[in-house]
XYZ file of C-alpha atoms in Angstrom:
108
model
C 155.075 -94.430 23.199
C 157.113 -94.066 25.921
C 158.188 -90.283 27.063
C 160.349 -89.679 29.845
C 160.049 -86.328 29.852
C 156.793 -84.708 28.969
C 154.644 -87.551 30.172
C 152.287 -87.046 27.352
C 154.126 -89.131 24.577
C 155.624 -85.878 22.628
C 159.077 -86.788 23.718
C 161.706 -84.589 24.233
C 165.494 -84.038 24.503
C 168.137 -86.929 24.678
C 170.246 -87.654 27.691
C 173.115 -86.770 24.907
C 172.994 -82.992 26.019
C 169.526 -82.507 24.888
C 170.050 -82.863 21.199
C 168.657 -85.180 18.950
C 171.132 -88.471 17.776
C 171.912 -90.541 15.597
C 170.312 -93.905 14.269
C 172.366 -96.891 15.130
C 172.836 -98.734 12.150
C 172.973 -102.093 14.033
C 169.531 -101.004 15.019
C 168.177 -100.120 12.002
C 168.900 -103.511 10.877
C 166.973 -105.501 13.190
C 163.291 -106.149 11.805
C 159.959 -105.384 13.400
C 158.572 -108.496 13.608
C 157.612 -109.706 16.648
C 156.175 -108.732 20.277
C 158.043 -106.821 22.838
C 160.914 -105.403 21.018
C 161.663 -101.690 22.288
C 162.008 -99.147 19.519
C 163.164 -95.416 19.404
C 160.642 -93.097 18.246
C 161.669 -90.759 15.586
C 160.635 -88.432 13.576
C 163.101 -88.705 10.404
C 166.614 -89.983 10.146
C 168.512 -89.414 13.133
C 165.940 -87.518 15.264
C 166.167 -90.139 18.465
C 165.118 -87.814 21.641
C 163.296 -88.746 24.725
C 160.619 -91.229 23.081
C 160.433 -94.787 23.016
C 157.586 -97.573 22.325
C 157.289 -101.623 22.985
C 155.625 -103.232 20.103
C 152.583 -105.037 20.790
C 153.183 -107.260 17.441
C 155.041 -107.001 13.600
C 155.297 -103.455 12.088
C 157.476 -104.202 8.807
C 156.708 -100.400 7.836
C 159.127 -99.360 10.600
C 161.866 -101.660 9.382
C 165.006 -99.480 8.792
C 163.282 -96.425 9.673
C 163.083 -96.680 13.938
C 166.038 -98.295 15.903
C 165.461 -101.528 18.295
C 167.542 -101.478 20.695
C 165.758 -103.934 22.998
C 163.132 -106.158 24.248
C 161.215 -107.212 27.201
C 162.664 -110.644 28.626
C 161.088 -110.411 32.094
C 157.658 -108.940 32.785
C 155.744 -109.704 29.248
C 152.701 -110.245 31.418
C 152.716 -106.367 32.007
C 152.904 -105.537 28.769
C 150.101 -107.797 27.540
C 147.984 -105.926 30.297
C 148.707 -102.811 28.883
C 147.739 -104.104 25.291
C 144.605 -104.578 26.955
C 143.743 -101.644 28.597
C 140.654 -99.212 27.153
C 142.638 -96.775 24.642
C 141.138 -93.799 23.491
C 140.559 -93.039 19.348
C 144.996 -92.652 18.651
C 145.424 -95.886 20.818
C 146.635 -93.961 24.250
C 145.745 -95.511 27.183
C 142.635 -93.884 29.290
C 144.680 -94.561 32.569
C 148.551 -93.516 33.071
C 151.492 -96.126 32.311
C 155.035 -95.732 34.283
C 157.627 -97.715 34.409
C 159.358 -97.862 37.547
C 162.138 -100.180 37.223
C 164.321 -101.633 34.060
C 167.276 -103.339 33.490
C 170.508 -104.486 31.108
C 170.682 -108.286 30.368
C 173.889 -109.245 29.393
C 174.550 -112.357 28.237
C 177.336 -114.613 29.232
């Protein structure tokens, strides 16, 4: 998952003045079940930090557990090349992946 702050997918503290927050129950709500939504990473109920993942595909077990609070609309193609890349034995990639830019869609 994603880790703005450690770099080594650990996480860490929350732009909220470093301390853990809440689950958004809007979030909550949305299902895991398809590509490219963007979860927080948790490790309980209301534990959000630093940590986030994309989901390469369904994970129903995570339903009402980790909060979506987005997806990839532009730039799928990267992801896909990440779901491709050699992984070691927990599934981390064997070569470093940043993202340098992101955005808020809005729509009208």
């Amino acid at each position: 998952g994603g880790d703005t702050t450690h770099g080594n997918g650990t996480g860490g503290p929350s732009i909220f003045g470093g301390k853990p927050f809440e689950d958004e129950t809007w979030g909550l709500q949305i299902k895991h079940k398809t590509r490219y939504l963007v979860q927080m990473a948790n490790s309980g109920p209301n534990t959000n930090g630093a940590q986030f993942c994309i989901m390469f595909g369904p994970a129903p077990h995570l339903n009402g557990q980790h909060v979506v609070f987005g997806k990839v609309i532009d730039g799928k193609e990267v992801v896909d090349k990440v779901e491709e890349m050699a992984a070691d034995r927990e599934g981390v990639p064997k070569l470093n992946v940043t993202i340098i830019d992101t955005g808020i869609y809005v729509e009208k």
